[in-house]
Amino acid sequence: MTNRRDGLLTRNSGGQSRGSRIAIAVGIGVLLGCVFAFFFPHGFFTPDLANQGRRIAKASFQVGGSPCESAERVNMLKKELVSVSEKNAELKKEVKELTEKLRFAERGEDQAQKQVLVLGEQHKAGTFGTVKGLRTNPTVVADESVNPRLAKMLEKVAVRKELIVALANANVKDSLEVWFHSIKKVGIPNYLVVALDEETESFCKSKDVPVYKRDPDDGIDDIGRTGTNHAVSGLKFRILREFLQLGYSILLSDVDIVYIRNPFDHIYRDSDVESMSDGHSNLTAYGYDDVFDEPGMGWSRYAHTMRIWVFNSGFFYIRPTIPSIELLDRVAARLAKKNEWDQTVFNEELFFPSHPGYDGLHASKRVMDRYDFMNSKFLFKTVRKDAKMSKLKPVIVHVNYHPDKLPRMKAVFEFYVDGKQDALDPFPDGSDW
């Protein structure tokens, strides 16, 4: 019994040992299966390999085909290659054109932002009612190489980089004398006469008046010597350009102006152009809503328009900025091509907005106080007849509305400077013609 029990136990132990080994083998198999399933989810033979095999087989079959079939296949592939190359060239051309259009579009779209970046740092908009746009454009970098001789003269004459400038020839000699006499009387040191002929240059030197005679220029000199007031007015836009390029702010003055106070004490300097107005009231000088009535339109018979009387191109303060120089260039170019009144062109370039076929000038502008910078219509038609207004002392009076300039200039000087109360009485409101 004992021996049989031992044998049985021995057999049972051997069976258990074999079972354990099988279980271990199965476990190892499962483990290896999991590992391979993780690292090779698509199996050892991937579709790419299968496809590659098929392509190789196909290529082998084609190579093994007849010579005619191979030649036809080669020619077909060549044609396809040429077609693809042509399409590729067309696509490249289209991409280039689109890139160019995109570049120009981005340039135009970002123009406003670029201008802001030039002017300074970008800012967030403030709270309601606190936001104000930029009005004062930066001045240009002075370039003395433009006119070294004028640059040296301006260093001596100008005060704080600004001065009064007038253009004159022998035709306006008498008015010129009243003009600089009033300037001297007020005590304004920074002024200059641009003489357009030798006679005017000699006359100014004899009266101890700062004068500048430009270098010879046939086109300009011919007009300067013999031209009318309007012709001479057209020259100032070309000549003033050099002053601005040299970095100076100019108070451009016609010679039919009487100075009563120093104008530089009454200029704001916050705009590219600051000009006196031809308006004779607050509405005409500073702008108003003018209603146009067209009864035939029925319900919409009333059309609202904005109106303002023109800036006077014979008396304005202009700063050395890019928009200011662009204004001078535009006006000078138009006057050179067509016989137009300089004041009309001056105002059109300042005020006309951009529209199809035309890019407007982006220049800031200010209207001078009409009581300080007074035109002769306002003076002779209104001021002299009003007891309160006649006691006001303007900065300048521009005799722009009357052709009898010299006697009225003298009367204005006598009334405001010499205190002669009846000096203005003999003159009519307007002119006789």
Coordinates of C-alpha atoms in Angstrom, one line a residue, residues 19-418:
G19 CA 0.3 21.7 -15.6
S20 CA 2.2 24.6 -14.1
R21 CA 4.6 24.7 -17.1
I22 CA 1.7 24.8 -19.5
A23 CA 0.0 27.6 -17.6
I24 CA 3.3 29.5 -17.6
A25 CA 3.7 28.9 -21.4
V26 CA 0.2 30.1 -22.0
G27 CA 0.8 33.2 -19.9
I28 CA 4.0 34.0 -21.7
G29 CA 2.1 33.6 -25.1
V30 CA -0.6 35.9 -24.0
L31 CA 1.9 38.4 -22.7
L32 CA 3.9 38.3 -26.0
G33 CA 0.6 38.6 -28.0
C34 CA -0.3 41.8 -26.0
V35 CA 3.2 43.2 -26.6
F36 CA 3.1 42.6 -30.4
A37 CA -0.5 43.8 -30.5
F38 CA 0.6 47.1 -28.9
F39 CA 3.7 47.7 -31.0
F40 CA 2.3 46.3 -34.3
P41 CA -1.4 47.1 -34.3
H42 CA -1.7 46.5 -38.1
G43 CA 0.4 43.3 -38.1
F44 CA 3.7 42.6 -39.6
F45 CA 2.5 43.0 -43.2
T46 CA 1.1 46.6 -43.5
P47 CA -1.1 47.8 -46.4
D48 CA 1.8 50.1 -47.5
L49 CA 4.1 47.1 -47.8
A50 CA 1.4 45.2 -49.6
N51 CA 0.8 48.0 -52.0
Q52 CA 4.5 48.4 -52.5
G53 CA 4.7 44.8 -53.4
R54 CA 1.8 45.2 -55.8
R55 CA 3.5 48.2 -57.4
I56 CA 6.8 46.3 -57.8
A57 CA 4.9 43.4 -59.3
K58 CA 3.1 45.7 -61.7
A59 CA 6.3 47.5 -62.6
S60 CA 7.9 44.1 -63.2
F61 CA 5.0 43.1 -65.4
Q62 CA 5.3 46.3 -67.4
V63 CA 9.0 45.9 -67.8
G64 CA 8.4 42.5 -69.0
G65 CA 5.8 43.7 -71.5
S66 CA 6.3 44.4 -75.1
P67 CA 8.6 47.2 -76.3
C68 CA 5.6 49.0 -78.0
E69 CA 3.6 49.1 -74.8
S70 CA 6.6 50.4 -72.9
A71 CA 7.3 53.2 -75.5
E72 CA 3.6 54.2 -75.4
R73 CA 3.7 54.3 -71.7
V74 CA 6.8 56.4 -71.7
N75 CA 5.3 58.9 -74.2
M76 CA 2.1 59.1 -72.1
L77 CA 4.1 59.8 -69.0
K78 CA 6.1 62.5 -70.9
K79 CA 2.9 64.2 -72.0
E80 CA 1.5 64.1 -68.5
L81 CA 4.8 65.6 -67.2
V82 CA 4.6 68.5 -69.7
S83 CA 1.0 69.1 -68.8
V84 CA 1.8 69.1 -65.1
S85 CA 4.8 71.5 -65.6
E86 CA 2.6 73.9 -67.6
K87 CA -0.1 73.9 -64.9
N88 CA 2.6 74.4 -62.2
A89 CA 3.9 77.4 -64.1
E90 CA 0.4 78.9 -64.3
L91 CA -0.2 78.3 -60.6
K92 CA 3.1 80.0 -59.8
K93 CA 2.0 83.0 -61.9
E94 CA -1.4 83.2 -60.2
V95 CA 0.2 82.9 -56.8
K96 CA 2.6 85.7 -57.6
E97 CA -0.2 87.9 -58.8
L98 CA -2.3 87.2 -55.7
T99 CA 0.7 87.9 -53.5
E100 CA 1.2 91.2 -55.1
K101 CA -2.5 92.2 -54.8
L102 CA -2.4 91.1 -51.2
R103 CA 0.7 93.2 -50.5
F104 CA -1.0 96.3 -52.0
A105 CA -4.2 95.7 -50.2
E106 CA -2.4 95.4 -46.9
R107 CA -0.5 98.6 -47.6
G108 CA -3.7 100.5 -48.1
E109 CA -5.5 98.8 -45.2
D110 CA -2.7 99.6 -42.8
Q111 CA -2.1 103.2 -44.0
A112 CA -3.9 104.8 -41.1
Q113 CA -2.1 102.6 -38.6
K114 CA 1.3 103.4 -40.1
Q115 CA 0.6 107.1 -39.8
V116 CA -0.2 106.7 -36.2
L117 CA 3.0 104.7 -35.7
V118 CA 5.0 107.5 -37.3
L119 CA 3.4 110.1 -35.1
G120 CA 4.0 108.1 -31.9
E121 CA 3.0 105.3 -29.7
Q122 CA -0.3 103.6 -30.1
H123 CA -2.9 104.1 -27.4
K124 CA -6.1 102.6 -26.3
A125 CA -9.2 104.8 -26.6
G126 CA -10.2 106.5 -23.4
T127 CA -13.6 106.8 -21.8
F128 CA -16.5 108.5 -23.5
G129 CA -15.9 112.2 -24.0
T130 CA -12.2 112.2 -23.3
V131 CA -10.9 111.1 -26.7
K132 CA -9.2 113.7 -29.0
G133 CA -7.4 113.1 -32.3
L134 CA -4.0 114.4 -33.3
R135 CA -4.1 117.8 -35.0
T136 CA -0.5 118.9 -35.0
N137 CA 1.6 117.0 -37.5
P138 CA 5.3 116.7 -36.8
T139 CA 7.7 119.1 -38.5
V140 CA 10.0 118.0 -41.2
V141 CA 13.7 117.6 -40.7
A142 CA 15.4 120.8 -41.8
D143 CA 17.5 120.5 -44.9
E144 CA 19.9 123.4 -45.3
S145 CA 21.3 122.0 -48.5
V146 CA 18.1 123.2 -50.2
N147 CA 19.3 126.8 -50.0
P148 CA 22.4 127.5 -47.9
R149 CA 22.3 131.3 -48.5
L150 CA 18.7 131.6 -47.4
A151 CA 19.3 129.3 -44.4
K152 CA 22.1 131.7 -43.2
M153 CA 19.8 134.7 -43.6
L154 CA 16.9 133.1 -41.8
E155 CA 19.1 132.3 -38.8
K156 CA 19.6 136.0 -38.4
V157 CA 16.0 137.2 -39.1
A158 CA 13.7 134.5 -37.6
V159 CA 12.6 134.3 -34.0
R160 CA 11.9 130.8 -32.7
K161 CA 12.0 129.5 -36.2
E162 CA 9.2 131.7 -37.5
L163 CA 8.9 134.9 -39.4
I164 CA 6.6 137.1 -41.6
V165 CA 7.4 136.8 -45.4
A166 CA 6.1 139.0 -48.2
L167 CA 6.7 138.8 -51.9
A168 CA 7.0 142.2 -53.7
N169 CA 8.0 143.8 -56.9
A170 CA 8.2 147.5 -58.0
N171 CA 4.5 147.5 -58.9
V172 CA 3.5 147.5 -55.2
K173 CA 6.3 149.8 -53.9
D174 CA 4.0 152.3 -52.2
S175 CA 1.9 149.7 -50.5
L176 CA 5.1 147.8 -49.4
E177 CA 6.3 151.0 -47.7
V178 CA 3.1 151.3 -45.6
W179 CA 3.3 147.6 -44.9
F180 CA 6.9 147.6 -43.4
H181 CA 6.3 151.0 -41.8
S182 CA 3.5 149.5 -39.7
I183 CA 5.6 146.4 -38.9
K184 CA 8.4 148.6 -37.6
K185 CA 5.9 150.8 -35.6
V186 CA 4.6 147.7 -33.8
G187 CA 8.2 146.5 -33.2
I188 CA 8.0 143.1 -35.0
P189 CA 11.6 142.0 -35.6
N190 CA 11.1 138.8 -37.6
Y191 CA 10.0 139.7 -41.1
L192 CA 11.5 139.4 -44.5
V193 CA 10.7 140.8 -48.0
V194 CA 11.4 138.5 -50.9
A195 CA 12.3 140.9 -53.7
L196 CA 11.2 139.8 -57.1
D197 CA 13.3 142.5 -58.9
E198 CA 16.4 144.6 -58.3
E199 CA 14.5 147.8 -57.8
T200 CA 12.6 146.3 -54.8
E201 CA 15.8 144.9 -53.4
S202 CA 17.5 148.3 -53.5
F203 CA 14.5 150.0 -52.1
C204 CA 14.3 147.7 -49.1
K205 CA 18.0 148.0 -48.4
S206 CA 17.7 151.8 -48.5
K207 CA 14.9 151.6 -45.8
D208 CA 16.8 149.1 -43.7
V209 CA 14.3 146.4 -44.3
P210 CA 15.4 142.7 -44.3
V211 CA 15.3 141.6 -47.9
Y212 CA 16.1 138.5 -49.9
K213 CA 16.7 138.3 -53.6
R214 CA 16.5 134.8 -55.1
D215 CA 19.1 133.4 -57.4
P216 CA 18.3 134.0 -61.1
D217 CA 15.4 131.9 -62.5
D218 CA 14.2 132.9 -65.9
G219 CA 10.7 131.5 -65.5
I220 CA 10.1 133.0 -62.0
D221 CA 12.0 136.2 -62.5
D222 CA 10.0 137.2 -65.6
I223 CA 6.8 136.9 -63.7
G224 CA 8.3 138.5 -60.6
R225 CA 9.4 141.6 -62.4
T226 CA 6.4 142.4 -64.6
G227 CA 3.6 140.3 -63.2
T228 CA 0.3 141.5 -61.8
N229 CA -0.8 140.9 -58.2
H230 CA -2.5 137.6 -59.1
A231 CA 0.6 136.4 -61.0
V232 CA 2.9 137.2 -58.2
S233 CA 0.5 135.5 -55.7
G234 CA 1.0 132.3 -57.7
L235 CA 4.7 132.4 -57.2
K236 CA 4.6 132.4 -53.4
F237 CA 3.6 128.8 -53.2
R238 CA 6.7 127.7 -55.1
I239 CA 9.0 130.1 -53.2
L240 CA 7.6 129.3 -49.8
R241 CA 8.5 125.6 -50.2
E242 CA 12.2 126.3 -49.6
F243 CA 11.3 128.1 -46.3
L244 CA 9.4 125.1 -45.1
Q245 CA 12.1 122.7 -46.2
L246 CA 14.6 124.7 -44.1
G247 CA 12.4 124.0 -41.1
Y248 CA 10.7 127.5 -40.6
S249 CA 7.1 128.3 -39.9
I250 CA 6.0 131.2 -42.2
L251 CA 3.3 133.8 -41.8
L252 CA 2.7 134.6 -45.4
S253 CA 1.6 138.2 -45.9
D254 CA 0.4 140.2 -48.8
V255 CA 1.6 143.8 -48.8
D256 CA -1.9 145.3 -48.6
I257 CA -1.9 144.6 -44.9
V258 CA -1.6 147.0 -41.9
Y259 CA 0.0 145.6 -38.7
I260 CA -1.4 147.0 -35.5
R261 CA -0.2 144.3 -33.0
N262 CA 2.3 141.4 -33.2
P263 CA 0.5 138.5 -34.8
F264 CA 2.8 135.9 -33.3
D265 CA 1.2 136.6 -30.0
H266 CA -2.2 135.5 -31.3
I267 CA -1.4 132.3 -33.3
Y268 CA -2.3 128.9 -32.0
R269 CA 0.2 126.8 -33.9
D270 CA -1.9 123.7 -33.6
S271 CA -2.6 123.1 -37.3
D272 CA -0.7 122.8 -40.5
V273 CA -2.4 125.9 -41.9
E274 CA -3.9 128.8 -39.9
S275 CA -5.6 131.4 -42.1
M276 CA -7.6 134.5 -41.9
S277 CA -11.1 134.3 -43.4
D278 CA -12.9 136.3 -46.0
G279 CA -16.1 135.9 -43.9
H280 CA -17.8 138.9 -42.4
S281 CA -19.7 137.2 -39.6
N282 CA -19.3 134.2 -37.3
L283 CA -21.4 132.0 -39.6
T284 CA -19.6 132.9 -42.8
A285 CA -16.1 132.8 -41.2
Y286 CA -16.5 129.6 -39.2
G287 CA -19.1 127.7 -41.1
Y288 CA -22.9 127.0 -41.1
D289 CA -25.6 124.7 -42.3
D290 CA -27.1 126.3 -45.5
V291 CA -30.4 124.8 -46.6
F292 CA -31.1 124.4 -50.3
D293 CA -34.7 124.5 -51.2
E294 CA -36.0 122.6 -54.2
P295 CA -39.9 122.6 -54.1
G296 CA -40.2 120.1 -56.9
M297 CA -38.9 117.4 -54.6
G298 CA -41.9 117.6 -52.4
W299 CA -41.2 116.0 -49.0
S300 CA -37.5 116.1 -49.5
R301 CA -37.4 119.7 -50.9
Y302 CA -34.9 120.8 -48.2
A303 CA -31.3 119.7 -48.7
H304 CA -28.7 120.7 -46.1
T305 CA -25.3 121.9 -47.1
M306 CA -22.3 122.9 -45.2
R307 CA -20.7 126.3 -46.2
I308 CA -17.8 128.3 -45.1
W309 CA -16.3 131.4 -46.7
V310 CA -12.8 130.9 -48.2
F311 CA -9.5 131.1 -46.4
N312 CA -7.6 134.2 -47.5
S313 CA -4.5 133.1 -49.4
G314 CA -2.9 136.4 -48.8
F315 CA -2.5 136.0 -45.1
F316 CA -1.9 132.5 -43.5
Y317 CA 0.5 130.8 -41.1
I318 CA 1.9 127.6 -42.4
R319 CA 4.0 125.1 -40.4
P320 CA 6.9 123.0 -41.9
T321 CA 5.1 119.7 -42.2
I322 CA 4.6 117.1 -44.9
P323 CA 0.9 118.1 -45.5
S324 CA 1.9 121.8 -45.7
I325 CA 4.5 121.1 -48.3
E326 CA 2.1 118.9 -50.2
L327 CA -0.4 121.7 -50.3
L328 CA 2.2 124.1 -51.7
D329 CA 3.2 121.5 -54.4
R330 CA -0.4 120.9 -55.4
V331 CA -1.3 124.6 -55.7
A332 CA 1.9 125.4 -57.6
A333 CA 1.4 122.5 -60.0
R334 CA -2.2 123.5 -60.8
L335 CA -1.3 127.2 -61.3
A336 CA 1.5 126.2 -63.6
K337 CA -0.8 124.2 -65.9
K338 CA -3.9 126.5 -65.9
N339 CA -4.7 130.2 -65.4
E340 CA -6.7 130.0 -62.2
W341 CA -7.0 132.3 -59.2
D342 CA -4.6 131.1 -56.6
Q343 CA -7.1 131.7 -53.7
T344 CA -9.6 129.4 -55.4
V345 CA -7.0 126.6 -55.9
F346 CA -5.7 127.1 -52.4
N347 CA -9.1 126.5 -50.8
E348 CA -10.1 123.6 -53.1
E349 CA -6.9 121.7 -52.2
L350 CA -7.5 122.4 -48.5
F351 CA -11.1 121.5 -48.4
F352 CA -12.2 119.1 -51.1
P353 CA -12.5 115.6 -49.7
S354 CA -11.2 112.4 -51.3
H355 CA -13.6 111.0 -53.9
P356 CA -13.4 108.7 -56.9
G357 CA -10.5 109.9 -59.0
Y358 CA -9.1 112.3 -56.4
D359 CA -7.2 112.0 -53.2
G360 CA -7.9 114.8 -50.8
L361 CA -5.2 116.6 -48.8
H362 CA -5.0 115.5 -45.2
A363 CA -3.9 118.8 -43.7
S364 CA -5.2 120.2 -40.4
K365 CA -6.5 123.8 -40.6
R366 CA -7.7 126.6 -38.3
V367 CA -9.6 129.8 -39.0
M368 CA -8.1 132.9 -37.3
D369 CA -10.2 135.1 -35.1
R370 CA -12.0 137.4 -37.4
Y371 CA -11.9 140.3 -34.9
D372 CA -8.2 140.0 -34.6
F373 CA -7.4 139.3 -38.2
M374 CA -9.8 141.6 -39.9
N375 CA -10.7 141.9 -43.6
S376 CA -11.6 145.3 -45.0
K377 CA -15.2 144.4 -45.7
F378 CA -15.9 143.7 -42.1
L379 CA -14.1 146.9 -41.1
F380 CA -15.7 149.3 -43.5
K381 CA -19.1 147.8 -43.6
T382 CA -19.7 146.9 -39.9
V383 CA -16.9 147.7 -37.4
R384 CA -16.4 151.4 -38.0
K385 CA -20.2 152.0 -37.7
D386 CA -20.5 150.3 -34.3
A387 CA -19.4 152.3 -31.3
K388 CA -18.3 149.2 -29.3
M389 CA -16.6 147.3 -32.1
S390 CA -14.8 150.4 -33.3
K391 CA -13.0 150.5 -30.0
L392 CA -11.5 147.0 -30.5
K393 CA -7.9 146.9 -31.6
P394 CA -7.3 144.2 -34.2
V395 CA -4.0 142.5 -34.9
I396 CA -4.0 143.3 -38.6
V397 CA -6.3 144.7 -41.2
H398 CA -6.2 143.2 -44.7
V399 CA -7.4 145.6 -47.4
N400 CA -8.5 142.7 -49.6
Y401 CA -12.0 143.7 -50.5
H402 CA -11.1 147.1 -52.0
P403 CA -9.1 148.1 -55.1
D404 CA -8.1 151.5 -53.7
K405 CA -5.7 149.9 -51.4
L406 CA -3.1 152.5 -50.7
P407 CA -5.4 155.3 -49.4
R408 CA -7.4 152.8 -47.3
M409 CA -4.2 151.4 -45.8
K410 CA -3.1 154.8 -44.8
A411 CA -6.5 155.6 -43.3
V412 CA -6.4 152.3 -41.3
F413 CA -2.9 153.2 -40.0
E414 CA -4.1 156.6 -38.9
F415 CA -7.2 155.3 -37.3
Y416 CA -5.7 152.5 -35.2
V417 CA -2.0 153.6 -34.7
D418 CA -2.2 157.4 -34.8

